Every structure is written in C-alpha cells, then in structure tokens.
Amino acid sequence: MRRPPPAALIRGVIALLVLLGAACAGCGGGGDVEISSATATTSPTPTVEATSTPTTPPPSIPAAPENLFAGGLLVSDYLAAGGDGTEDCLPRLVAAWDLAPVEGDRCATVPLEVDAEDFVFVVRLDAGAELPSPGDAWFFGQAENYRLVATARQLVNALTWDLQILAVDDLTGDGLDEIVLRWSDCDVEPCTVHLLIASAHRGRLQDITPDGLEFASLDSLEARDVNEDRLTDLVIEGSSDLPASEGEVTGPQRDGTTTLSWGGIRFFTSVELDPPVYLIHALLDADRLFSAGDYSGARNAYEAAARDVALLDWHAENGELPDRVNLLPYAWLRAGLAAVRSGDAVGGQQLFATAVQGHETSLIGLAAATYLGGLNSGIGPDQACSLAESVVQTRLEEWVRIWDFGTANPPHSVFDLCR
C-alpha cells in the first residue's frame, strides 16, 4: 500500500505552483513563458526655473585728458579692459569725451599683422565746426592687448591736420592690409595735402608713402589694380601744383591723376595731367617733350599749342598784358628748333619765319627775329642763339614778367629760349 506524501511536501509544491502562475499572468494562451525584469518607476523631475548669469559690467570710461593728444594711452587701457564696441568706433567714449566729429570714418579694424585685428582711431581738436584743425590717429595692436603701437604724428613726424581714413587694402601683396589716411600740413597757409600709408610690411608699423608726394588739392582716392599686376594701386585725382604762401599768387593750376604702384620695395609714382586749359600748360607739355629729346613730338605739341585759340590766356584773364603776344612767337621758335633737330632744316626755317611774322614788337618776337637774322647771315645756331639771348638780357625784367605764372608753374631762364 502506497504511503501519502508528507504534508510539508504538499505545501511546498502548492507554493511553487502559485509562484509560477504569478509569473505567467501576462502570458498569452499556451506558448512559452517569458520572464521580464522589473523596471523601477521614476518620480517626476521637479521643474527648476532658469536663472540668468550675471553679466560683467562694462569698464568705466577714463576721464578725458586735458591734452587730447595724450589720450591714446587711456584708450589703450580702456580697450584692454573690454571697452565698448570697436566696430562702432567706441560710441560711449566718444560721447563721454565729447569728441569733435571727423571727416569720413572715425575708426577702422585693420589686419596690420598676421592673425590680428588692429584698431585705428581718429581724433581731432575741437575747433568748432570749422576745418582745418589739428588731429591724430592712434594705432592699437590687438595682438598685444591693444597696446598703443604708434600715432599718425609719430609716423609722419609732423603735426597732422584734418586726418581722414581713405582706404584699407593690401597694397604690397603680403596678405596684410595697409591703411591710407590723408592729412594736411597747415603750419603755413594755405595747407598742403599729404598721404600717410601705414604698413607693417617691413616688420614694424611705419609710413611707406613716397617722399615728396604732396598736393594742392586731393579730390578723390581709389584703390584698384591699374596695371593688372594683381597688386592694388592707389589712383589719386587732384592737383599736384602746390599753392603759394599767403598773399602770393599761385597762378593757373592743373589737375591730374597720380598713381602709386608697389614695386616690391617701394611705391613708384606716375602722373598723368589733365588736358591743358591754359596756353602756358600746353607749352610746358611741349617743353617736357623737347627736354626729353622727343623732338618730333615736341614740334607737334608746340604747333598745336600755337594754333589752339581755345586755350586760355591767364595774364589777360587777370587784367595784365596778354600771354599770346609773347607765347605764340616762343611756340613757333621752339617748334622750328625741334624741326631742325629732328632733321627737317627747311621746315625749321619756315617755322622761324612764322615766329617773327607779326610778332616783331614783342620781346620774344624780337628775339626770334634776331635768331633768324643770325642764321641768314651765315653764323651757326649757337652764335645766333647768343645774339637772341643778348636782346633778352637788355629787357630782363620784362622777360621775368612774361614767365611769371605764380608758384604753381616753373619760371623760364633766358637760356630756355633757343638752347
């Protein structure tokens, strides 16, 4: 007879079946049993309100110096402390210091050095609303924590008036920009106009403007490649004739185009004058051709000037004796000299005769007649010219007056007549 299982065993089996049933409560009908691990239930994350990070207050603006020219170091410290917006030309400081307005842009950001954005800031002394007035430009090195690297007055070694930023461009082809400013020298009236081309091309910031470049007036400046050498040139429209000192007559001035082109070490300057308006300027053009040995070109230029009745007579316009009574025989005489030197002796004789005909009463007409008479008497050109010069020497004061076209134009020596 089989013995029933112990009660403890039965209770254990029942407990096991209960556990298996609970584990299979989510199972589908039939099929294998899957056991899933329990996932802990997370409580909702409490919402935390965002708080703004406190901003650093802008640096305090230094007090304006009594001498504005001493303000560069103060601005340097202000920039190093995070001053207000170099791209906006420091508006808070401009307002606090009540800086006088300047022509054009007050500031520029310029990569004068590799991987740097240097800052240039222009100021001028307050002379009311009138110009000219002295001023300065301060150059700050961004890579050196905005150290004051130089000033315009230091770079040109002069007091600078009416500073104006004209262009920012790479003129030397080294990948670094130059900054071009105009300034005036007004220590003696009237002012002369100059350029400052600030560049670090040679390793330190300096002025690389060609020596002696100055203007009576500067109407415009454009940065563009003129000669197609892939370098940016400066094309300047204005008058290169310098004005006279106060109280003197400058004479007829002539505008033109001056071009600065970088040649690898320095700038080369070329000047193309506008077409002449006055007779004297047409003759000066012909004189330059004659001096350069271009006798064919000089002959054509002298003849064209003599025939062009549209060219203005500067002395007559100023209530003095007309230019033409002396400048016309000068033009015909010089045309004859150019013809002879280019091999046309017959044409030269005809032009000498034209210089005399109808002009015998003027000083240069008389000199031309003396020269032609000497040639016809059989003496050589040098001896004939000496005779003509002797005539002029007896009336030297009149000769000086004939060629007095103010400081904007060169005078003529007696020996410029037929040599």
C-alpha positions as CSV (number, residue, x, y, z in Angstrom):
1,M,0.0,0.0,0.0
2,R,1.4,3.4,-1.1
3,R,2.1,6.0,1.6
4,P,0.6,9.5,1.0
5,P,3.2,12.3,0.7
6,P,4.0,14.3,3.8
7,A,2.0,17.5,4.4
8,A,5.1,19.7,4.3
9,L,5.9,18.4,0.8
10,I,2.4,19.2,-0.4
11,R,2.6,22.7,1.0
12,G,5.9,23.3,-0.9
13,V,4.5,22.1,-4.2
14,I,1.4,24.3,-3.8
15,A,3.6,27.4,-3.1
16,L,5.7,26.7,-6.2
17,L,2.7,26.4,-8.4
18,V,1.4,29.7,-7.0
19,L,4.7,31.4,-7.9
20,L,4.7,30.0,-11.4
21,G,1.2,31.2,-12.0
22,A,2.0,34.7,-10.9
23,A,5.0,34.8,-13.2
24,C,2.9,33.7,-16.2
25,A,0.0,36.1,-15.5
26,G,0.8,38.3,-18.6
27,C,1.5,35.3,-20.9
28,G,-0.8,34.6,-23.9
29,G,-2.7,31.5,-24.0
30,G,-0.3,28.5,-24.4
31,G,3.2,29.3,-25.6
32,D,6.5,29.6,-23.8
33,V,6.8,31.6,-20.6
34,E,8.8,34.8,-20.8
35,I,10.3,36.3,-17.6
36,S,10.8,40.1,-17.7
37,S,13.0,42.0,-15.3
38,A,11.2,44.6,-13.2
39,T,11.7,48.3,-14.1
40,A,11.8,50.8,-11.3
41,T,9.2,53.6,-11.6
42,T,10.9,57.1,-11.6
43,S,9.2,60.0,-9.9
44,P,8.7,63.2,-12.0
45,T,11.7,65.6,-12.1
46,P,10.9,68.8,-10.3
47,T,10.9,71.9,-12.6
48,V,13.7,74.4,-11.8
49,E,13.4,78.0,-13.0
50,A,16.4,79.1,-15.1
51,T,18.4,82.0,-13.6
52,S,20.4,84.5,-15.8
53,T,24.2,84.5,-15.4
54,P,25.3,87.9,-14.1
55,T,26.9,89.9,-16.9
56,T,30.2,91.7,-16.4
57,P,29.6,95.4,-16.3
58,P,31.3,97.5,-19.0
59,P,34.6,99.1,-17.9
60,S,34.4,102.6,-16.6
61,I,35.3,105.3,-19.1
62,P,38.5,107.2,-18.2
63,A,38.3,110.9,-17.7
64,A,39.1,112.9,-20.8
65,P,42.6,114.3,-20.7
66,E,43.2,118.0,-20.8
67,N,45.5,117.4,-23.7
68,L,43.6,115.3,-26.2
69,F,46.8,114.1,-27.8
70,A,47.7,112.3,-24.6
71,G,44.6,110.3,-24.7
72,G,46.0,107.4,-26.7
73,L,47.3,105.5,-23.7
74,L,44.0,106.0,-21.8
75,V,42.1,104.5,-24.8
76,S,44.6,101.6,-24.9
77,D,43.8,100.7,-21.3
78,Y,40.1,101.1,-22.0
79,L,40.3,98.7,-24.9
80,A,42.3,96.2,-22.9
81,A,39.6,96.2,-20.2
82,G,37.0,95.3,-22.9
83,G,35.8,98.8,-23.9
84,D,32.6,99.4,-25.8
85,G,32.5,98.1,-29.4
86,T,35.5,98.8,-31.6
87,E,33.2,98.1,-34.6
88,D,31.1,101.1,-33.6
89,C,34.1,103.4,-33.0
90,L,33.8,103.4,-29.2
91,P,30.4,105.3,-29.0
92,R,30.4,105.6,-25.2
93,L,33.9,107.0,-25.0
94,V,33.2,109.4,-28.0
95,A,30.1,110.7,-26.1
96,A,31.8,110.9,-22.7
97,W,34.8,112.8,-24.1
98,D,32.6,114.9,-26.4
99,L,35.0,114.3,-29.3
100,A,34.8,116.6,-32.3
101,P,33.4,115.0,-35.5
102,V,35.9,113.9,-38.1
103,E,35.7,113.6,-41.9
104,G,34.7,110.1,-43.0
105,D,35.1,107.1,-40.7
106,R,36.4,107.7,-37.3
107,C,37.9,104.2,-36.9
108,A,38.9,101.1,-38.8
109,T,39.8,97.5,-38.0
110,V,42.9,96.5,-39.9
111,P,44.9,93.3,-40.1
112,L,48.3,95.0,-39.9
113,E,49.8,91.8,-38.5
114,V,49.2,88.1,-39.1
115,D,46.1,86.8,-37.2
116,A,45.4,90.2,-35.7
117,E,42.7,92.7,-36.0
118,D,44.4,96.0,-35.1
119,F,42.4,99.1,-34.4
120,V,42.9,102.7,-35.7
121,F,41.0,105.6,-34.1
122,V,41.0,109.2,-35.4
123,V,40.5,112.3,-33.3
124,R,40.8,116.0,-33.8
125,L,40.9,119.0,-31.6
126,D,37.6,120.8,-31.2
127,A,37.8,123.9,-33.4
128,G,34.0,124.3,-33.6
129,A,32.5,123.1,-36.8
130,E,35.3,124.5,-38.9
131,L,38.2,122.8,-40.6
132,P,41.2,122.7,-40.7
133,S,42.1,121.7,-37.2
134,P,44.9,119.5,-35.8
135,G,44.2,115.9,-35.0
136,D,45.8,112.5,-34.7
137,A,45.3,108.8,-35.4
138,W,46.1,106.2,-32.8
139,F,47.1,102.6,-33.8
140,F,46.4,99.9,-31.3
141,G,47.9,96.4,-31.6
142,Q,45.1,93.9,-30.8
143,A,47.6,91.0,-30.5
144,E,49.4,93.0,-27.8
145,N,46.3,93.6,-25.7
146,Y,45.6,96.8,-27.6
147,R,49.0,98.4,-26.9
148,L,49.3,101.9,-28.4
149,V,51.7,101.0,-31.3
150,A,52.1,104.4,-32.9
151,T,50.4,107.6,-33.7
152,A,50.0,109.4,-37.0
153,R,52.1,112.3,-35.8
154,Q,54.9,109.9,-34.9
155,L,54.7,108.2,-38.3
156,V,54.9,111.4,-40.4
157,N,57.0,113.4,-37.8
158,A,54.7,116.4,-38.2
159,L,51.6,118.0,-36.8
160,T,48.7,116.4,-38.7
161,W,45.6,118.4,-39.6
162,D,42.2,117.1,-40.9
163,L,43.1,113.4,-40.8
164,Q,40.8,111.2,-42.8
165,I,40.7,107.5,-43.4
166,L,40.6,106.9,-47.2
167,A,41.2,103.2,-47.8
168,V,42.1,99.9,-46.2
169,D,43.6,97.4,-48.6
170,D,46.6,95.1,-49.2
171,L,48.8,97.3,-51.4
172,T,52.1,95.4,-51.0
173,G,50.8,91.8,-51.8
174,D,51.9,90.3,-48.5
175,G,48.4,89.4,-47.3
176,L,48.4,92.2,-44.7
177,D,46.4,95.4,-45.2
178,E,47.8,98.9,-45.3
179,I,45.7,101.8,-44.1
180,V,45.7,105.0,-46.2
181,L,45.0,108.3,-44.5
182,R,45.1,111.9,-45.8
183,W,46.4,114.7,-43.7
184,S,47.2,118.3,-44.2
185,D,50.1,120.5,-43.3
186,C,48.7,123.8,-42.2
187,D,51.6,125.3,-40.3
188,V,51.9,127.8,-43.1
189,E,48.8,128.8,-45.0
190,P,47.5,127.6,-47.4
191,C,47.6,124.0,-46.4
192,T,49.3,121.3,-48.5
193,V,47.7,117.8,-48.6
194,H,49.7,114.6,-47.9
195,L,49.1,110.9,-47.6
196,L,50.0,108.5,-44.7
197,I,50.3,104.9,-45.8
198,A,50.7,103.0,-42.6
199,S,52.1,99.5,-43.1
200,A,53.8,96.7,-41.2
201,H,55.2,95.2,-44.5
202,R,58.8,95.8,-43.4
203,G,58.3,94.2,-40.0
204,R,57.2,97.2,-38.0
205,L,54.5,99.8,-38.4
206,Q,55.8,102.7,-40.5
207,D,54.8,105.2,-43.2
208,I,55.7,103.9,-46.6
209,T,54.4,106.9,-48.6
210,P,56.8,108.1,-51.3
211,D,58.9,111.0,-50.3
212,G,57.9,114.4,-51.7
213,L,54.3,113.4,-52.5
214,E,52.1,116.4,-51.8
215,F,49.1,118.1,-53.4
216,A,47.4,121.4,-53.6
217,S,44.1,119.6,-53.5
218,L,43.0,116.0,-53.4
219,D,39.6,115.3,-54.8
220,S,39.4,111.5,-54.6
221,L,41.4,108.4,-54.0
222,E,40.5,104.9,-55.3
223,A,42.3,101.6,-54.6
224,R,42.2,99.3,-57.6
225,D,44.6,97.3,-59.9
226,V,45.5,99.7,-62.7
227,N,48.4,97.8,-64.4
228,E,47.0,94.3,-64.0
229,D,49.9,93.0,-61.9
230,R,47.5,91.6,-59.2
231,L,48.5,94.4,-56.8
232,T,46.2,97.1,-55.7
233,D,47.3,100.6,-56.8
234,L,46.2,104.0,-55.5
235,V,44.6,106.3,-58.0
236,I,44.5,109.9,-56.8
237,E,42.6,112.7,-58.5
238,G,43.7,116.2,-57.6
239,S,46.1,119.0,-58.3
240,S,49.8,118.4,-57.8
241,D,50.5,122.1,-58.3
242,L,51.4,123.4,-54.8
243,P,49.8,126.6,-53.6
244,A,51.7,129.7,-52.8
245,S,52.2,131.2,-49.4
246,E,49.5,133.5,-48.1
247,G,49.4,136.7,-50.1
248,E,51.2,135.3,-53.2
249,V,49.6,134.4,-56.5
250,T,49.5,130.7,-57.2
251,G,49.0,131.0,-60.9
252,P,46.9,128.7,-63.1
253,Q,46.7,125.2,-61.5
254,R,46.3,122.0,-63.3
255,D,44.6,118.8,-62.1
256,G,45.7,115.3,-63.0
257,T,45.8,111.7,-61.9
258,T,48.6,110.4,-59.7
259,T,49.0,106.6,-59.5
260,L,51.0,104.9,-56.8
261,S,52.1,101.3,-57.7
262,W,54.1,99.0,-55.4
263,G,57.4,97.8,-57.0
264,G,58.4,95.2,-54.4
265,I,60.5,97.6,-52.3
266,R,58.8,101.0,-52.6
267,F,56.0,102.8,-54.5
268,F,56.5,104.1,-58.0
269,T,54.7,107.4,-58.8
270,S,53.3,108.3,-62.2
271,V,51.4,111.5,-63.0
272,E,49.0,112.0,-65.9
273,L,48.0,115.6,-66.2
274,D,44.5,116.6,-67.4
275,P,44.4,118.2,-70.9
276,P,45.6,121.8,-70.7
277,V,43.1,124.6,-70.3
278,Y,45.7,127.4,-70.4
279,L,48.2,128.2,-73.2
280,I,51.1,128.1,-70.7
281,H,50.3,124.5,-69.7
282,A,50.3,123.4,-73.3
283,L,53.7,124.9,-73.8
284,L,55.0,123.3,-70.6
285,D,53.9,119.9,-72.0
286,A,55.9,120.7,-75.2
287,D,58.9,121.8,-73.2
288,R,59.0,118.5,-71.4
289,L,59.0,116.6,-74.7
290,F,61.8,118.8,-76.0
291,S,63.9,118.3,-72.9
292,A,63.4,114.5,-73.1
293,G,64.7,114.6,-76.7
294,D,61.4,113.8,-78.3
295,Y,61.8,116.5,-81.0
296,S,59.2,115.2,-83.3
297,G,56.6,115.1,-80.5
298,A,57.7,118.5,-79.2
299,R,57.3,120.1,-82.7
300,N,53.8,118.8,-83.0
301,A,53.0,119.9,-79.4
302,Y,54.3,123.5,-80.0
303,E,52.5,123.9,-83.3
304,A,49.2,122.5,-81.8
305,A,49.5,125.0,-78.8
306,A,50.2,127.9,-81.1
307,R,47.1,127.1,-83.3
308,D,44.7,126.3,-80.4
309,V,42.7,129.5,-79.9
310,A,40.6,127.9,-77.2
311,L,43.5,127.8,-74.8
312,L,43.0,130.5,-72.1
313,D,45.3,133.4,-71.7
314,W,46.0,133.6,-67.9
315,H,47.6,137.0,-67.7
316,A,44.8,138.6,-69.8
317,E,42.2,137.0,-67.5
318,N,43.9,138.7,-64.6
319,G,43.9,142.1,-66.2
320,E,47.5,142.0,-67.4
321,L,49.2,142.1,-70.8
322,P,48.1,139.1,-72.8
323,D,50.2,135.9,-72.9
324,R,49.9,135.4,-76.6
325,V,51.9,138.3,-77.8
326,N,55.0,136.5,-76.4
327,L,54.0,132.9,-76.0
328,L,53.0,132.5,-79.7
329,P,56.4,133.5,-81.1
330,Y,58.0,131.3,-78.4
331,A,55.9,128.3,-79.5
332,W,56.8,128.8,-83.2
333,L,60.5,129.4,-82.5
334,R,60.7,126.3,-80.3
335,A,58.8,124.3,-83.0
336,G,61.5,125.4,-85.5
337,L,64.3,124.3,-83.2
338,A,62.6,120.9,-82.8
339,A,62.2,120.6,-86.5
340,V,65.9,121.2,-87.2
341,R,66.9,118.8,-84.5
342,S,64.7,116.1,-86.0
343,G,66.3,116.6,-89.4
344,D,63.9,119.0,-91.1
345,A,66.0,122.1,-91.7
346,V,63.7,123.5,-94.3
347,G,60.6,123.1,-92.1
348,G,62.6,124.8,-89.3
349,Q,63.3,127.9,-91.4
350,Q,59.6,128.2,-92.2
351,L,58.7,128.0,-88.5
352,F,61.3,130.6,-87.6
353,A,59.8,132.9,-90.1
354,T,56.3,132.3,-88.6
355,A,57.7,133.2,-85.2
356,V,58.8,136.6,-86.5
357,Q,55.9,137.5,-88.7
358,G,53.5,139.8,-86.9
359,H,55.4,139.5,-83.6
360,E,58.3,141.9,-84.1
361,T,57.0,144.3,-81.4
362,S,57.0,141.7,-78.6
363,L,60.2,140.8,-76.7
364,I,60.3,137.1,-77.8
365,G,59.2,138.1,-81.3
366,L,62.2,140.4,-81.4
367,A,64.5,137.7,-80.1
368,A,63.2,135.3,-82.7
369,A,63.9,137.9,-85.4
370,T,67.4,138.3,-84.1
371,Y,67.9,134.5,-84.1
372,L,66.7,134.1,-87.7
373,G,68.8,137.1,-88.8
374,G,71.9,135.5,-87.4
375,L,71.2,132.2,-89.3
376,N,70.6,134.1,-92.5
377,S,73.9,135.9,-92.1
378,G,75.7,132.6,-92.1
379,I,76.6,132.1,-88.4
380,G,75.8,128.9,-86.7
381,P,72.8,128.1,-84.4
382,D,74.8,128.6,-81.2
383,Q,76.0,132.1,-82.2
384,A,72.6,133.1,-83.4
385,C,71.1,132.0,-80.1
386,S,73.7,134.0,-78.2
387,L,72.6,137.1,-80.2
388,A,68.9,136.4,-79.3
389,E,69.8,136.0,-75.6
390,S,71.6,139.3,-75.6
391,V,68.4,141.0,-76.7
392,V,66.5,139.4,-73.9
393,Q,69.2,140.4,-71.3
394,T,68.7,144.1,-72.1
395,R,65.0,143.7,-71.1
396,L,65.3,141.1,-68.3
397,E,62.6,142.5,-66.1
398,E,60.1,142.2,-68.9
399,W,61.3,138.6,-69.5
400,V,60.6,137.6,-65.9
401,R,57.1,139.2,-66.1
402,I,56.3,137.2,-69.2
403,W,57.0,133.9,-67.4
404,D,55.6,134.8,-64.0
405,F,52.7,132.3,-63.8
406,G,52.8,132.1,-60.0
407,T,54.4,129.4,-57.9
408,A,52.2,126.7,-59.4
409,N,54.3,126.9,-62.6
410,P,58.0,127.0,-63.3
411,P,59.8,130.1,-64.4
412,H,61.9,130.2,-67.6
413,S,65.5,131.0,-67.8
414,V,66.9,133.2,-70.6
415,F,68.8,130.1,-71.7
416,D,65.5,128.2,-72.2
417,L,64.8,130.3,-75.3
418,C,66.8,128.7,-78.0
419,R,69.1,126.1,-76.5
